[in-house]
CSV table of C-alpha atoms and ligand atoms in Angstrom, one decimal:
chain,number,residue,atom,x,y,z
A,1,MET,CA,-25.9,-14.8,-16.5
A,2,ALA,CA,-26.6,-12.9,-19.7
A,3,ASN,CA,-24.3,-10.2,-20.5
A,4,SER,CA,-25.6,-7.1,-21.7
A,5,ALA,CA,-24.7,-3.7,-22.5
A,6,ASP,CA,-26.3,-2.3,-18.9
A,7,THR,CA,-25.5,-5.3,-16.7
A,8,PRO,CA,-23.0,-3.7,-14.1
A,9,VAL,CA,-19.7,-5.6,-14.2
A,10,PHE,CA,-17.3,-5.8,-11.2
A,11,ARG,CA,-14.0,-7.9,-10.2
A,12,PHE,CA,-12.2,-9.1,-7.6
A,13,ALA,CA,-8.2,-9.1,-9.1
A,14,PRO,CA,-6.2,-11.0,-6.3
A,15,SER,CA,-2.6,-11.4,-6.7
A,16,PRO,CA,-1.6,-15.1,-6.1
A,17,ASN,CA,1.6,-15.1,-4.5
A,18,GLY,CA,0.6,-15.7,-1.0
A,19,LYS,CA,-3.1,-17.1,0.7
A,20,LEU,CA,-5.6,-14.5,0.9
A,21,HIS,CA,-6.3,-13.0,4.4
A,22,LEU,CA,-9.0,-10.9,6.0
A,23,GLY,CA,-7.8,-7.8,4.1
A,24,HIS,CA,-8.6,-9.7,0.8
A,25,ALA,CA,-11.9,-10.9,2.0
A,26,LEU,CA,-13.1,-7.4,3.0
A,27,SER,CA,-12.7,-6.5,-0.7
A,28,ALA,CA,-14.0,-10.0,-2.0
A,29,LEU,CA,-16.8,-9.6,-0.1
A,30,LEU,CA,-18.1,-5.8,-1.1
A,31,CYS,CA,-17.3,-6.5,-4.5
A,32,HIS,CA,-19.3,-9.7,-4.8
A,33,ASP,CA,-22.4,-8.0,-2.8
A,34,ARG,CA,-22.6,-4.3,-4.3
A,35,ALA,CA,-22.3,-6.6,-8.4
A,36,ARG,CA,-25.5,-8.9,-6.5
A,37,ALA,CA,-27.6,-5.9,-5.2
A,38,MET,CA,-27.3,-4.3,-8.3
A,39,GLY,CA,-27.8,-7.3,-10.5
A,40,GLY,CA,-24.5,-7.7,-11.7
A,41,ARG,CA,-21.7,-9.7,-12.6
A,42,PHE,CA,-19.0,-10.6,-10.9
A,43,LEU,CA,-16.1,-11.9,-11.8
A,44,ILE,CA,-12.4,-12.9,-10.3
A,45,ARG,CA,-9.3,-12.2,-12.1
A,46,PHE,CA,-5.6,-13.6,-10.8
A,47,GLU,CA,-3.2,-10.9,-11.5
A,48,ASP,CA,-0.2,-13.3,-11.5
A,49,ILE,CA,2.0,-11.3,-13.9
A,50,ASP,CA,4.9,-12.2,-11.4
A,51,THR,CA,5.2,-15.3,-12.7
A,52,VAL,CA,7.9,-16.7,-10.3
A,53,ARG,CA,6.2,-16.0,-7.5
A,54,CYS,CA,2.8,-16.1,-8.1
A,55,SER,CA,1.6,-19.5,-9.2
A,56,ARG,CA,-1.9,-21.8,-10.3
A,57,ASP,CA,-1.9,-23.9,-7.2
A,58,LEU,CA,-2.0,-20.3,-4.9
A,59,ALA,CA,-4.8,-19.5,-7.1
A,60,GLU,CA,-6.5,-22.6,-6.7
A,61,ALA,CA,-6.2,-21.9,-3.0
A,62,MET,CA,-7.6,-18.8,-3.2
A,63,LEU,CA,-10.9,-20.1,-5.3
A,64,GLU,CA,-11.6,-22.9,-2.6
A,65,ASP,CA,-11.2,-20.0,0.3
A,66,LEU,CA,-13.9,-17.4,-1.8
A,67,ALA,CA,-16.3,-20.4,-2.2
A,68,TRP,CA,-16.2,-21.1,1.5
A,69,LEU,CA,-16.6,-17.1,2.2
A,70,GLY,CA,-19.7,-18.2,-0.1
A,71,LEU,CA,-19.1,-16.2,-2.9
A,72,THR,CA,-20.3,-17.1,-6.5
A,73,TRP,CA,-18.6,-15.5,-9.7
A,74,ASP,CA,-20.2,-15.4,-13.4
A,75,ALA,CA,-17.3,-16.7,-15.3
A,76,GLU,CA,-14.4,-19.0,-15.6
A,77,PRO,CA,-11.4,-16.9,-12.9
A,78,GLU,CA,-9.3,-15.7,-15.4
A,79,PHE,CA,-4.9,-15.4,-15.3
A,80,GLN,CA,-3.1,-12.1,-16.4
A,81,SER,CA,-0.3,-14.9,-17.6
A,82,ASP,CA,-2.5,-15.8,-20.0
A,83,HIS,CA,-2.4,-12.0,-22.2
A,84,PHE,CA,0.9,-11.3,-22.1
A,85,GLN,CA,0.7,-10.8,-26.2
A,86,GLY,CA,-2.1,-8.2,-25.3
A,87,TYR,CA,0.2,-5.9,-23.2
A,88,ARG,CA,2.9,-6.5,-24.8
A,89,ALA,CA,0.6,-5.1,-27.9
A,90,ALA,CA,-0.8,-1.7,-26.3
A,91,ALA,CA,2.9,-1.2,-25.0
A,92,GLU,CA,3.4,-1.8,-28.9
A,93,ARG,CA,1.0,1.3,-29.8
A,94,LEU,CA,2.7,3.6,-26.6
A,95,ARG,CA,5.7,3.2,-28.1
A,96,ALA,CA,5.1,4.1,-31.7
A,97,ASP,CA,2.7,7.1,-30.4
A,98,GLY,CA,6.2,7.8,-29.2
A,99,LEU,CA,4.9,7.5,-25.3
A,100,LEU,CA,7.1,4.5,-24.3
A,101,TYR,CA,11.3,4.5,-24.3
A,102,PRO,CA,13.3,1.8,-22.8
A,103,CYS,CA,15.5,1.6,-19.9
A,104,THR,CA,18.8,-0.3,-18.5
A,105,CYS,CA,18.7,1.9,-15.4
A,106,SER,CA,19.2,-0.6,-12.1
A,107,ARG,CA,17.8,0.7,-8.8
A,108,GLY,CA,21.1,1.2,-7.8
A,109,GLU,CA,21.8,3.5,-10.7
A,110,ILE,CA,18.9,5.3,-9.9
A,111,ALA,CA,19.6,5.9,-6.4
A,112,ARG,CA,22.8,7.0,-7.2
A,113,ALA,CA,21.6,9.9,-9.6
A,114,ILE,CA,19.9,11.1,-7.0
A,115,ALA,CA,22.3,10.7,-3.7
A,116,ASP,CA,23.1,14.8,-4.0
A,117,ASP,CA,19.4,15.9,-3.5
A,118,PRO,CA,18.2,13.9,0.1
A,119,ALA,CA,14.8,16.0,-0.9
A,120,TRP,CA,13.9,14.3,-4.6
A,121,PRO,CA,10.1,13.2,-4.7
A,122,ARG,CA,9.0,9.9,-4.7
A,123,ASP,CA,5.9,8.4,-5.7
A,124,PRO,CA,3.2,7.3,-4.3
A,125,ASP,CA,4.7,3.5,-3.7
A,126,GLY,CA,7.6,5.2,-1.8
A,127,ALA,CA,9.9,4.8,-4.7
A,128,PRO,CA,12.0,7.4,-6.2
A,129,LEU,CA,10.8,9.3,-9.3
A,130,TYR,CA,13.3,8.5,-12.5
A,131,PRO,CA,15.5,11.1,-12.6
A,132,GLY,CA,15.1,10.9,-17.1
A,133,THR,CA,18.4,9.6,-17.4
A,134,HIS,CA,17.4,7.6,-20.1
A,135,ARG,CA,14.1,9.6,-21.6
A,136,PRO,CA,14.5,10.8,-25.1
A,137,ARG,CA,14.6,13.8,-26.0
A,138,ASP,CA,12.0,16.1,-27.2
A,139,ASP,CA,12.8,16.3,-31.1
A,140,GLU,CA,13.5,12.1,-31.1
A,141,PRO,CA,11.9,10.3,-33.4
A,142,PRO,CA,9.4,7.0,-31.3
A,143,MET,CA,11.7,4.0,-29.9
A,144,LEU,CA,12.4,1.3,-32.3
A,145,PRO,CA,9.9,-1.2,-32.1
A,146,LEU,CA,9.5,-3.4,-28.4
A,147,SER,CA,12.2,-5.6,-28.0
A,148,GLY,CA,14.8,-8.0,-25.4
A,149,GLN,CA,14.2,-7.9,-21.5
A,150,ILE,CA,14.4,-4.0,-20.6
A,151,ALA,CA,12.1,-2.1,-19.0
A,152,TRP,CA,10.2,0.4,-21.3
A,153,ARG,CA,9.3,3.3,-19.1
A,154,LEU,CA,6.3,6.0,-20.1
A,155,ASP,CA,7.5,9.2,-21.0
A,156,MET,CA,5.2,11.2,-18.6
A,157,ALA,CA,4.9,15.0,-20.3
A,158,ARG,CA,4.8,13.6,-23.6
A,159,ALA,CA,1.6,11.5,-22.1
A,160,LEU,CA,0.0,14.1,-20.2
A,161,ARG,CA,0.6,16.2,-23.8
A,162,HIS,CA,-0.8,13.1,-26.1
A,163,ALA,CA,-3.3,12.9,-23.6
A,164,GLY,CA,-4.7,17.0,-23.4
A,165,GLN,CA,-4.3,16.7,-19.9
A,166,ALA,CA,-2.2,20.2,-18.5
A,167,ALA,CA,-1.9,17.9,-15.0
A,168,ASN,CA,-4.9,16.6,-13.3
A,169,VAL,CA,-6.6,12.7,-14.6
A,170,THR,CA,-10.8,12.5,-13.2
A,171,TRP,CA,-12.3,10.0,-12.3
A,172,PHE,CA,-15.8,8.7,-11.2
A,173,GLU,CA,-15.5,7.6,-7.2
A,174,ASP,CA,-18.2,7.1,-5.1
A,175,GLY,CA,-21.0,9.1,-7.4
A,176,GLN,CA,-18.4,11.9,-7.5
A,177,THR,CA,-15.9,13.3,-10.1
A,178,VAL,CA,-12.7,12.9,-8.1
A,179,THR,CA,-9.3,14.2,-9.7
A,180,GLY,CA,-5.3,13.3,-9.1
A,181,ASP,CA,-2.3,14.0,-10.9
A,182,PRO,CA,-0.5,10.7,-12.5
A,183,ALA,CA,2.8,13.2,-13.0
A,184,VAL,CA,3.2,12.2,-9.8
A,185,TRP,CA,4.4,8.5,-11.1
A,186,GLY,CA,7.2,10.2,-13.0
A,187,ASP,CA,8.0,7.9,-15.9
A,188,ALA,CA,6.3,4.7,-14.3
A,189,VAL,CA,7.7,1.5,-15.7
A,190,LEU,CA,4.9,0.1,-18.0
A,191,ILE,CA,6.5,-3.2,-19.5
A,192,ARG,CA,8.7,-4.5,-16.3
A,193,LYS,CA,12.7,-6.1,-17.7
A,194,ASP,CA,11.3,-9.6,-15.5
A,195,THR,CA,8.4,-10.3,-16.6
A,196,PRO,CA,6.7,-8.1,-20.1
A,197,ALA,CA,3.8,-6.3,-18.5
A,198,SER,CA,2.9,-4.1,-15.8
A,199,TYR,CA,0.5,-4.1,-12.8
A,200,HIS,CA,-0.6,-0.5,-14.5
A,201,LEU,CA,-0.7,-1.5,-18.0
A,202,ALA,CA,-2.3,-5.4,-17.5
A,203,CYS,CA,-5.2,-3.9,-14.7
A,204,VAL,CA,-6.5,-1.0,-17.5
A,205,LEU,CA,-5.9,-3.6,-20.3
A,206,ASP,CA,-7.8,-5.9,-18.4
A,207,ASP,CA,-10.6,-3.9,-17.0
A,208,ALA,CA,-11.6,-2.9,-20.1
A,209,ARG,CA,-11.0,-6.4,-22.2
A,210,GLN,CA,-13.4,-8.1,-19.7
A,211,GLY,CA,-16.2,-4.8,-19.3
A,212,VAL,CA,-15.5,-4.1,-16.3
A,213,THR,CA,-17.7,-1.1,-15.0
A,214,HIS,CA,-17.0,-1.3,-11.6
A,215,VAL,CA,-13.4,-1.3,-9.5
A,216,VAL,CA,-13.3,-1.8,-5.9
A,217,ARG,CA,-10.5,-2.4,-3.9
A,218,GLY,CA,-8.3,-1.1,-1.0
A,219,GLU,CA,-7.3,2.8,-0.7
A,220,ASP,CA,-3.8,1.8,-1.4
A,221,LEU,CA,-4.5,2.0,-4.5
A,222,LYS,CA,-6.1,5.1,-4.8
A,223,PRO,CA,-3.3,6.9,-6.2
A,224,ALA,CA,-2.8,4.4,-8.7
A,225,THR,CA,-5.9,5.5,-10.6
A,226,SER,CA,-4.7,8.6,-11.7
A,227,LEU,CA,-2.2,6.6,-13.9
A,228,HIS,CA,-4.8,4.5,-14.6
A,229,GLY,CA,-7.1,6.9,-16.4
A,230,LEU,CA,-4.0,8.7,-18.1
A,231,LEU,CA,-3.6,5.0,-19.8
A,232,GLN,CA,-7.3,4.8,-20.4
A,233,ILE,CA,-7.1,8.3,-22.6
A,234,CYS,CA,-3.9,7.3,-24.7
A,235,LEU,CA,-5.2,3.9,-25.0
A,236,ASP,CA,-8.8,5.0,-25.9
A,237,LEU,CA,-10.1,2.8,-23.1
A,238,PRO,CA,-13.5,3.5,-21.5
A,239,ALA,CA,-13.3,4.0,-17.9
A,240,PRO,CA,-15.1,1.9,-15.0
A,241,ALA,CA,-16.4,3.8,-11.5
A,242,TYR,CA,-14.4,3.0,-8.6
A,243,HIS,CA,-14.9,2.9,-5.0
A,244,HIS,CA,-11.9,2.6,-2.8
A,245,HIS,CA,-12.2,1.0,0.4
A,246,ARG,CA,-10.9,1.0,4.3
A,247,LEU,CA,-8.0,-1.2,4.3
A,248,VAL,CA,-8.0,-4.0,7.4
A,249,LEU,CA,-4.8,-3.4,9.4
A,250,ASP,CA,-3.6,-5.7,12.0
A,251,LYS,CA,-2.6,-4.7,15.8
A,252,THR,CA,0.3,-2.1,15.0
A,253,GLY,CA,-2.2,-0.4,12.2
A,254,ARG,CA,0.0,-2.0,9.6
A,255,LYS,CA,-1.8,-3.1,6.2
A,256,LEU,CA,-2.0,-7.0,6.7
A,257,SER,CA,0.2,-8.8,4.7
A,258,LYS,CA,-0.3,-11.9,2.9
A,259,SER,CA,3.3,-12.9,5.4
A,260,ASP,CA,0.6,-12.7,8.4
A,261,GLY,CA,0.0,-16.7,9.0
A,262,ASP,CA,-3.1,-15.7,12.1
A,263,THR,CA,-5.4,-14.2,9.6
A,264,SER,CA,-5.2,-15.9,6.7
A,265,LEU,CA,-8.8,-17.4,5.9
A,266,ALA,CA,-7.4,-20.9,5.8
A,267,ASP,CA,-6.0,-20.8,9.3
A,268,LEU,CA,-9.1,-18.6,10.4
A,269,ARG,CA,-11.3,-21.7,8.8
A,270,ARG,CA,-9.2,-24.4,10.1
A,271,THR,CA,-9.1,-23.1,14.2
A,272,GLY,CA,-13.3,-22.8,13.7
A,273,ALA,CA,-14.2,-19.4,12.2
A,274,THR,CA,-17.4,-19.6,10.0
A,275,PRO,CA,-18.1,-17.2,7.4
A,276,SER,CA,-20.4,-15.6,9.3
A,277,ASP,CA,-17.8,-14.7,11.9
A,278,ILE,CA,-15.5,-13.2,8.9
A,279,ARG,CA,-18.2,-11.1,7.6
A,280,LYS,CA,-19.1,-9.9,11.5
A,281,SER,CA,-15.6,-9.1,12.2
A,282,LEU,CA,-15.5,-6.9,9.2
A,283,GLY,CA,-18.4,-5.2,10.3
A,284,LEU,CA,-20.4,-6.9,6.8
B,301,LIG,N1,-3.8,-7.5,-7.6
B,301,LIG,C1,-3.9,-6.2,-6.6
B,301,LIG,C2,-3.8,-6.6,-5.1
B,301,LIG,O1,-4.0,-8.2,-5.0
B,301,LIG,C3,-4.9,-5.4,-6.8
B,301,LIG,C4,-5.6,-4.6,-8.0
B,301,LIG,C5,-6.6,-4.1,-8.1
B,301,LIG,O2,-7.6,-4.2,-7.7
B,301,LIG,O3,-6.7,-3.5,-9.4
B,301,LIG,O4,-3.5,-5.8,-4.2
């Protein structure tokens, strides 16, 4: 399909570190169906920055499942592991603007630094907020260029000032303006020690690079949207519109995980389920 400036662009962005399950099917189908209903493009992006846990074989198996479900996509699927240089360049820009600093703290060191305070705040993923051990003082100049296998953190207070945001960031969700506070993430890691990127940084850069206009994803990622909005402002990136959908839960009320074999699409298919059974079981 030809790409014109006003064609909506949707993307489904799984991490190929296991099998697709019913939760992914809901996300992919909602995203794909909306794209088609709006005459838009539907893209697949593999979020494989964790090159140890992700593989191209698992990505291939995911494509098979998606094709079986009846999905079609409008471009060759992309892999984030092909774009590490771009993530690094963007991080370098944030560093030069004084918004990123290196941090050598291990999880254990952070746990020890906050051990005296049982009420220490946690980010939406449940990790303790960074206590600021390596955060530069306000009068310190920007750090030297990024180097080495080391984590780099966003200086949240500086980033909010840089973006001119007192606190909340807004985004467009289901036709309404929604606000969220990126400071709930504290000084988030934007370049991980083990891989030269992070979910948050790679996601906003790729959404912009691929011209994504509509993000459809699970509501567990809704809290991340405030941080994504802040990064979009700091990096002069356009902000897509968002829809965060309900999650598919298992019998005990927990979000499905890739290790729940009985709900993997491949196993459901093998035991005789049809794509329309899958749609029906998801209420679509
Ligand atoms: N890679 C994420 C996942 O598999 C999705 C990220 C996104 O849609 O922004 O849950």
